[in-house]
PDB file of C-alpha atoms in Angstrom:
ATOM      1  CA  MET A   1       6.711  -5.713  -8.678  1.00 97.00           C
ATOM      2  CA  ASN A   2       4.834  -2.481  -7.939  1.00 98.00           C
ATOM      3  CA  CYS A   3       5.332  -1.375 -11.563  1.00 97.00           C
ATOM      4  CA  THR A   4       3.031  -0.695 -14.508  1.00 97.00           C
ATOM      5  CA  ALA A   5       3.404  -0.476 -18.280  1.00 96.00           C
ATOM      6  CA  ASP A   6       4.867   3.015 -17.756  1.00 97.00           C
ATOM      7  CA  LEU A   7       8.112   1.191 -16.931  1.00 97.00           C
ATOM      8  CA  TRP A   8       8.563   0.682 -20.696  1.00 97.00           C
ATOM      9  CA  SER A   9       7.484   4.135 -21.901  1.00 96.00           C
ATOM     10  CA  GLY A  10      10.037   5.636 -24.265  1.00 95.00           C
ATOM     11  CA  CYS A  11      11.651   2.302 -25.182  1.00 97.00           C
ATOM     12  CA  GLY A  12       9.954   2.241 -28.572  1.00 96.00           C
ATOM     13  CA  LEU A  13       8.180  -1.044 -27.850  1.00 94.00           C
ATOM     14  CA  GLU A  14       4.702   0.212 -28.622  1.00 91.00           C
ATOM     15  CA  GLY A  15       2.366  -2.558 -29.722  1.00 91.00           C
ATOM     16  CA  SER A  16       3.851  -5.059 -27.308  1.00 95.00           C
ATOM     17  CA  ILE A  17       1.529  -6.929 -24.956  1.00 96.00           C
ATOM     18  CA  MET A  18       2.162  -5.759 -21.393  1.00 96.00           C
ATOM     19  CA  PRO A  19       0.186  -7.961 -18.977  1.00 95.00           C
ATOM     20  CA  SER A  20      -0.011  -7.269 -15.259  1.00 93.00           C
ATOM     21  CA  LEU A  21       1.442  -9.588 -12.655  1.00 97.00           C
ATOM     22  CA  ASP A  22      -1.448 -10.245 -10.296  1.00 97.00           C
ATOM     23  CA  GLU A  23      -1.448 -13.935  -9.371  1.00 98.00           C
ATOM     24  CA  PRO A  24      -0.396 -15.087  -5.870  1.00 98.00           C
ATOM     25  CA  THR A  25       2.076 -17.738  -7.142  1.00 98.00           C
ATOM     26  CA  ILE A  26       4.694 -17.984  -9.870  1.00 98.00           C
ATOM     27  CA  ASP A  27       3.032 -21.116 -11.260  1.00 98.00           C
ATOM     28  CA  GLY A  28      -0.359 -19.398 -11.325  1.00 98.00           C
ATOM     29  CA  GLN A  29       1.093 -16.362 -13.102  1.00 98.00           C
ATOM     30  CA  VAL A  30       2.813 -18.554 -15.691  1.00 98.00           C
ATOM     31  CA  GLN A  31      -0.439 -20.368 -16.387  1.00 98.00           C
ATOM     32  CA  ALA A  32      -2.350 -17.092 -16.716  1.00 98.00           C
ATOM     33  CA  LEU A  33       0.171 -15.877 -19.294  1.00 98.00           C
ATOM     34  CA  LEU A  34       0.129 -19.132 -21.250  1.00 98.00           C
ATOM     35  CA  ASP A  35      -3.670 -18.952 -21.352  1.00 98.00           C
ATOM     36  CA  THR A  36      -3.739 -15.432 -22.793  1.00 97.00           C
ATOM     37  CA  LEU A  37      -0.578 -14.867 -24.873  1.00 97.00           C
ATOM     38  CA  PRO A  38      -0.258 -15.808 -28.574  1.00 97.00           C
ATOM     39  CA  PRO A  39       0.957 -19.291 -29.546  1.00 98.00           C
ATOM     40  CA  ARG A  40       4.521 -17.983 -30.073  1.00 98.00           C
ATOM     41  CA  PHE A  41       6.090 -14.830 -28.670  1.00 97.00           C
ATOM     42  CA  ALA A  42       9.282 -13.098 -27.611  1.00 97.00           C
ATOM     43  CA  LEU A  43       9.170 -12.498 -23.863  1.00 98.00           C
ATOM     44  CA  GLY A  44      10.784  -9.815 -21.720  1.00 98.00           C
ATOM     45  CA  GLY A  45      10.601  -9.048 -18.028  1.00 98.00           C
ATOM     46  CA  LEU A  46      12.259  -6.952 -15.349  1.00 98.00           C
ATOM     47  CA  SER A  47      12.912  -8.221 -11.812  1.00 98.00           C
ATOM     48  CA  LEU A  48       9.821 -10.234 -10.785  1.00 98.00           C
ATOM     49  CA  GLY A  49       8.744 -10.173 -14.428  1.00 98.00           C
ATOM     50  CA  GLY A  50      12.035 -11.787 -15.368  1.00 98.00           C
ATOM     51  CA  ILE A  51      11.566 -14.445 -12.692  1.00 98.00           C
ATOM     52  CA  VAL A  52       8.150 -15.247 -14.162  1.00 98.00           C
ATOM     53  CA  GLY A  53       9.727 -15.278 -17.633  1.00 98.00           C
ATOM     54  CA  MET A  54      12.315 -17.864 -16.624  1.00 98.00           C
ATOM     55  CA  ALA A  55       9.607 -20.031 -15.068  1.00 98.00           C
ATOM     56  CA  LEU A  56       7.470 -19.782 -18.201  1.00 98.00           C
ATOM     57  CA  CYS A  57      10.397 -20.888 -20.374  1.00 97.00           C
ATOM     58  CA  ARG A  58      10.860 -23.925 -18.140  1.00 96.00           C
ATOM     59  CA  ARG A  59       7.183 -24.815 -18.468  1.00 97.00           C
ATOM     60  CA  ALA A  60       6.636 -24.099 -22.177  1.00 97.00           C
ATOM     61  CA  PRO A  61       9.924 -23.466 -24.015  1.00 96.00           C
ATOM     62  CA  GLU A  62       8.256 -24.210 -27.356  1.00 97.00           C
ATOM     63  CA  ARG A  63       6.114 -21.068 -26.963  1.00 98.00           C
ATOM     64  CA  VAL A  64       9.013 -18.612 -26.511  1.00 98.00           C
ATOM     65  CA  THR A  65      11.100 -17.476 -29.483  1.00 97.00           C
ATOM     66  CA  ARG A  66      13.435 -15.248 -27.434  1.00 97.00           C
ATOM     67  CA  LEU A  67      13.804 -14.230 -23.801  1.00 98.00           C
ATOM     68  CA  CYS A  68      15.027 -10.887 -22.437  1.00 98.00           C
ATOM     69  CA  LEU A  69      15.791 -10.603 -18.723  1.00 98.00           C
ATOM     70  CA  ILE A  70      16.465  -7.248 -17.073  1.00 98.00           C
ATOM     71  CA  SER A  71      17.504  -6.531 -13.480  1.00 98.00           C
ATOM     72  CA  THR A  72      16.507  -9.951 -12.188  1.00 98.00           C
ATOM     73  CA  ASN A  73      17.564 -12.869  -9.994  1.00 98.00           C
ATOM     74  CA  ALA A  74      17.512 -16.600 -10.805  1.00 98.00           C
ATOM     75  CA  LYS A  75      18.194 -17.719  -7.243  1.00 97.00           C
ATOM     76  CA  ALA A  76      15.752 -18.753  -4.523  1.00 97.00           C
ATOM     77  CA  PRO A  77      14.689 -16.087  -2.016  1.00 97.00           C
ATOM     78  CA  THR A  78      16.704 -15.596   1.141  1.00 97.00           C
ATOM     79  CA  GLU A  79      15.077 -15.651   4.566  1.00 97.00           C
ATOM     80  CA  MET A  80      15.741 -11.903   4.834  1.00 97.00           C
ATOM     81  CA  GLN A  81      13.784 -11.323   1.623  1.00 97.00           C
ATOM     82  CA  ARG A  82      10.907 -13.477   2.841  1.00 97.00           C
ATOM     83  CA  LYS A  83      10.815 -11.518   6.087  1.00 98.00           C
ATOM     84  CA  GLY A  84      10.781  -8.217   4.164  1.00 97.00           C
ATOM     85  CA  TRP A  85       7.846  -9.328   2.012  1.00 98.00           C
ATOM     86  CA  ARG A  86       5.903 -10.432   5.110  1.00 98.00           C
ATOM     87  CA  ILE A  87       6.520  -7.034   6.688  1.00 98.00           C
ATOM     88  CA  TRP A  88       5.287  -5.255   3.555  1.00 98.00           C
ATOM     89  CA  ARG A  89       2.131  -7.374   3.492  1.00 98.00           C
ATOM     90  CA  ASP A  90       1.493  -6.561   7.154  1.00 98.00           C
ATOM     91  CA  ARG A  91       2.000  -2.867   6.494  1.00 98.00           C
ATOM     92  CA  LEU A  92      -0.382  -2.949   3.528  1.00 98.00           C
ATOM     93  CA  ALA A  93      -2.971  -4.568   5.772  1.00 97.00           C
ATOM     94  CA  SER A  94      -2.365  -1.809   8.342  1.00 98.00           C
ATOM     95  CA  GLY A  95      -2.999   1.015   5.869  1.00 97.00           C
ATOM     96  CA  ALA A  96       0.322   1.729   4.145  1.00 98.00           C
ATOM     97  CA  THR A  97      -0.056   2.356   0.411  1.00 98.00           C
ATOM     98  CA  PRO A  98       2.051   0.849  -2.384  1.00 98.00           C
ATOM     99  CA  ALA A  99       3.332   4.369  -3.107  1.00 97.00           C
ATOM    100  CA  ASP A 100       4.446   4.691   0.543  1.00 97.00           C
ATOM    101  CA  LEU A 101       6.416   1.470   0.285  1.00 98.00           C
ATOM    102  CA  GLN A 102       7.806   2.428  -3.126  1.00 97.00           C
ATOM    103  CA  HIS A 103       9.059   5.697  -1.676  1.00 96.00           C
ATOM    104  CA  GLU A 104      11.067   3.863   0.979  1.00 95.00           C
ATOM    105  CA  ILE A 105      13.112   1.977  -1.639  1.00 95.00           C
ATOM    106  CA  LEU A 106      13.282   4.779  -4.204  1.00 94.00           C
ATOM    107  CA  ASP A 107      17.040   5.189  -3.810  1.00 91.00           C
ATOM    108  CA  ALA A 108      17.614   1.468  -4.378  1.00 93.00           C
ATOM    109  CA  LEU A 109      15.272   1.392  -7.373  1.00 95.00           C
ATOM    110  CA  LEU A 110      17.054   4.260  -9.072  1.00 92.00           C
ATOM    111  CA  GLY A 111      20.630   3.534  -8.008  1.00 86.00           C
ATOM    112  CA  TYR A 112      20.959   6.628  -5.820  1.00 65.00           C
ATOM    113  CA  SER A 113      24.624   7.504  -5.314  1.00 54.00           C
ATOM    114  CA  GLY A 114      24.698  10.856  -3.561  1.00 52.00           C
ATOM    115  CA  ARG A 115      22.627  12.846  -6.022  1.00 57.00           C
ATOM    116  CA  PRO A 116      18.819  12.843  -5.732  1.00 59.00           C
ATOM    117  CA  PRO A 117      16.957  11.360  -8.720  1.00 65.00           C
ATOM    118  CA  ALA A 118      15.219  13.755 -11.089  1.00 82.00           C
ATOM    119  CA  ALA A 119      11.898  14.821  -9.588  1.00 88.00           C
ATOM    120  CA  GLN A 120       9.894  13.833 -12.674  1.00 91.00           C
ATOM    121  CA  LEU A 121      11.394  10.330 -12.713  1.00 94.00           C
ATOM    122  CA  ALA A 122      10.818   9.882  -8.984  1.00 93.00           C
ATOM    123  CA  GLN A 123       7.183  10.933  -9.410  1.00 95.00           C
ATOM    124  CA  ARG A 124       6.692   8.393 -12.197  1.00 96.00           C
ATOM    125  CA  VAL A 125       8.107   5.614 -10.036  1.00 97.00           C
ATOM    126  CA  LEU A 126       5.828   6.536  -7.135  1.00 97.00           C
ATOM    127  CA  ARG A 127       2.838   6.811  -9.453  1.00 97.00           C
ATOM    128  CA  MET A 128       3.462   3.253 -10.619  1.00 98.00           C
ATOM    129  CA  GLY A 129       2.989   2.165  -7.009  1.00 97.00           C
ATOM    130  CA  SER A 130      -0.254   4.095  -6.729  1.00 97.00           C
ATOM    131  CA  ASP A 131      -1.519   2.599  -9.981  1.00 98.00           C
ATOM    132  CA  THR A 132      -0.577  -0.927  -8.906  1.00 98.00           C
ATOM    133  CA  GLY A 133      -2.821  -0.746  -5.854  1.00 97.00           C
ATOM    134  CA  GLU A 134      -2.899  -2.670  -2.591  1.00 98.00           C
ATOM    135  CA  GLU A 135      -4.562  -5.852  -3.863  1.00 98.00           C
ATOM    136  CA  ARG A 136      -2.186  -6.407  -6.762  1.00 98.00           C
ATOM    137  CA  LEU A 137       0.925  -5.605  -4.716  1.00 98.00           C
ATOM    138  CA  ASP A 138      -0.193  -8.035  -2.017  1.00 98.00           C
ATOM    139  CA  ALA A 139      -0.572 -10.749  -4.676  1.00 98.00           C
ATOM    140  CA  GLN A 140       2.890  -9.908  -6.027  1.00 98.00           C
ATOM    141  CA  LEU A 141       4.421 -10.174  -2.562  1.00 98.00           C
ATOM    142  CA  ARG A 142       2.852 -13.615  -2.166  1.00 98.00           C
ATOM    143  CA  MET A 143       4.124 -14.499  -5.621  1.00 98.00           C
ATOM    144  CA  GLN A 144       7.658 -13.515  -4.588  1.00 98.00           C
ATOM    145  CA  ALA A 145       7.466 -15.931  -1.653  1.00 97.00           C
ATOM    146  CA  SER A 146       6.607 -18.808  -4.041  1.00 98.00           C
ATOM    147  CA  ARG A 147       9.882 -18.466  -5.962  1.00 97.00           C
ATOM    148  CA  VAL A 148      12.345 -21.337  -6.287  1.00 97.00           C
ATOM    149  CA  ASP A 149      15.929 -21.562  -7.497  1.00 97.00           C
ATOM    150  CA  GLN A 150      16.039 -21.415 -11.309  1.00 97.00           C
ATOM    151  CA  LEU A 151      19.764 -21.021 -11.883  1.00 95.00           C
ATOM    152  CA  SER A 152      20.533 -24.723 -12.231  1.00 92.00           C
ATOM    153  CA  SER A 153      17.677 -25.337 -14.673  1.00 93.00           C
ATOM    154  CA  LEU A 154      18.822 -22.473 -16.933  1.00 95.00           C
ATOM    155  CA  ARG A 155      21.522 -24.783 -18.283  1.00 93.00           C
ATOM    156  CA  ASP A 156      18.792 -26.564 -20.228  1.00 93.00           C
ATOM    157  CA  LEU A 157      17.454 -23.351 -21.781  1.00 94.00           C
ATOM    158  CA  LYS A 158      17.711 -23.444 -25.576  1.00 93.00           C
ATOM    159  CA  THR A 159      15.934 -20.105 -26.124  1.00 95.00           C
ATOM    160  CA  PRO A 160      18.166 -17.200 -27.260  1.00 96.00           C
ATOM    161  CA  LEU A 161      18.643 -14.954 -24.214  1.00 98.00           C
ATOM    162  CA  LEU A 162      19.509 -11.279 -23.767  1.00 98.00           C
ATOM    163  CA  VAL A 163      20.352 -10.138 -20.230  1.00 98.00           C
ATOM    164  CA  ILE A 164      20.474  -6.414 -19.433  1.00 98.00           C
ATOM    165  CA  SER A 165      22.215  -5.476 -16.195  1.00 98.00           C
ATOM    166  CA  GLY A 166      22.281  -2.112 -14.422  1.00 96.00           C
ATOM    167  CA  THR A 167      25.795  -1.300 -13.248  1.00 95.00           C
ATOM    168  CA  ALA A 168      24.373   0.611 -10.249  1.00 94.00           C
ATOM    169  CA  ASP A 169      21.633  -1.926  -9.434  1.00 96.00           C
ATOM    170  CA  THR A 170      21.862  -2.843  -5.750  1.00 95.00           C
ATOM    171  CA  ILE A 171      18.642  -4.900  -5.745  1.00 97.00           C
ATOM    172  CA  CYS A 172      19.802  -7.302  -8.474  1.00 98.00           C
ATOM    173  CA  PRO A 173      23.533  -6.539  -8.818  1.00 97.00           C
ATOM    174  CA  PRO A 174      25.612  -7.365 -11.912  1.00 98.00           C
ATOM    175  CA  GLN A 175      26.903 -10.618 -10.414  1.00 98.00           C
ATOM    176  CA  TYR A 176      23.386 -12.085 -10.640  1.00 98.00           C
ATOM    177  CA  HIS A 177      23.336 -11.418 -14.373  1.00 98.00           C
ATOM    178  CA  ARG A 178      26.804 -12.821 -14.959  1.00 98.00           C
ATOM    179  CA  GLU A 179      25.644 -16.021 -13.262  1.00 97.00           C
ATOM    180  CA  ILE A 180      22.601 -16.241 -15.534  1.00 98.00           C
ATOM    181  CA  THR A 181      24.532 -15.717 -18.772  1.00 97.00           C
ATOM    182  CA  ALA A 182      27.240 -18.157 -17.660  1.00 97.00           C
ATOM    183  CA  ALA A 183      24.539 -20.815 -17.263  1.00 96.00           C
ATOM    184  CA  VAL A 184      22.829 -20.298 -20.640  1.00 95.00           C
ATOM    185  CA  PRO A 185      24.688 -21.298 -23.826  1.00 90.00           C
ATOM    186  CA  MET A 186      22.776 -18.993 -26.227  1.00 92.00           C
ATOM    187  CA  SER A 187      23.027 -15.799 -24.171  1.00 96.00           C
ATOM    188  CA  CYS A 188      24.520 -12.330 -24.300  1.00 97.00           C
ATOM    189  CA  LEU A 189      24.973  -9.765 -21.533  1.00 98.00           C
ATOM    190  CA  ALA A 190      24.665  -5.990 -21.874  1.00 98.00           C
ATOM    191  CA  ALA A 191      25.670  -3.603 -19.095  1.00 97.00           C
ATOM    192  CA  VAL A 192      23.867  -0.256 -18.825  1.00 96.00           C
ATOM    193  CA  LYS A 193      24.893   2.583 -16.528  1.00 94.00           C
ATOM    194  CA  THR A 194      21.699   2.664 -14.493  1.00 94.00           C
ATOM    195  CA  GLY A 195      19.939   1.381 -11.401  1.00 95.00           C
ATOM    196  CA  HIS A 196      17.243  -1.275 -11.064  1.00 97.00           C
ATOM    197  CA  LEU A 197      14.612   0.327 -13.318  1.00 97.00           C
ATOM    198  CA  ALA A 198      16.726   0.321 -16.465  1.00 96.00           C
ATOM    199  CA  PRO A 199      13.902   0.709 -19.046  1.00 97.00           C
ATOM    200  CA  MET A 200      12.647   3.802 -17.241  1.00 96.00           C
ATOM    201  CA  GLN A 201      16.036   5.347 -16.490  1.00 95.00           C
ATOM    202  CA  ARG A 202      17.716   4.569 -19.831  1.00 95.00           C
ATOM    203  CA  SER A 203      14.706   4.010 -22.049  1.00 96.00           C
ATOM    204  CA  GLU A 204      16.330   4.774 -25.418  1.00 96.00           C
ATOM    205  CA  GLU A 205      19.398   2.649 -24.708  1.00 97.00           C
ATOM    206  CA  VAL A 206      17.368  -0.289 -23.414  1.00 98.00           C
ATOM    207  CA  GLY A 207      14.934   0.012 -26.307  1.00 97.00           C
ATOM    208  CA  TRP A 208      17.796   0.013 -28.818  1.00 97.00           C
ATOM    209  CA  LEU A 209      19.344  -3.079 -27.202  1.00 98.00           C
ATOM    210  CA  VAL A 210      16.057  -4.987 -27.258  1.00 97.00           C
ATOM    211  CA  LYS A 211      15.084  -4.018 -30.812  1.00 96.00           C
ATOM    212  CA  SER A 212      18.562  -4.712 -32.187  1.00 96.00           C
ATOM    213  CA  TRP A 213      18.571  -8.120 -30.525  1.00 95.00           C
ATOM    214  CA  LEU A 214      15.083  -8.966 -31.800  1.00 94.00           C
ATOM    215  CA  GLY A 215      16.177  -8.057 -35.324  1.00 90.00           C
ATOM    216  CA  SER A 216      19.453  -9.959 -35.239  1.00 80.00           C
TER     217      SER A 216
END
């Protein structure tokens, strides 16, 4: 959410298809992806992208050769989350920009722990918000509100799964990822010393993990 393809810059995944998330529901986004992606593909997603990825595997497991989930959450939204998304939508309607809202959660996105994030990295994260734009972010916030619990259904997942967890991620903490891997028989968990935006903060390490797993 509020990210662009720049999230994956430096991971060495050039040539990958990187669609935008711009539908107002999870089901609608899954259908849009199924309509446009190749017949068979390996799928990866971070946070909301991972939530969409899990939903797509439930709908069309025969299309997905492998699934990679990063910094994500398989559980249904809490009422506090729903309230936060409604507030963000109201603020967008009142003139706040996606970059403004991104700035407010910058510390959480980057796992701030007493030392300010590098200026260049912070600027990239804020620029992703600007490039996302108000209309797409509003659709993503509505999409978030359409989420359901997926943890129980993951037990039926037969697709090989890689989960990458940021040790300093406060948005989707490591416990969420342990729960996901515990539910999926063909899964492995990798911990990276980073915050929520692991591919941007530890691009080479995340890229190596993904490429090694794809080649295994």
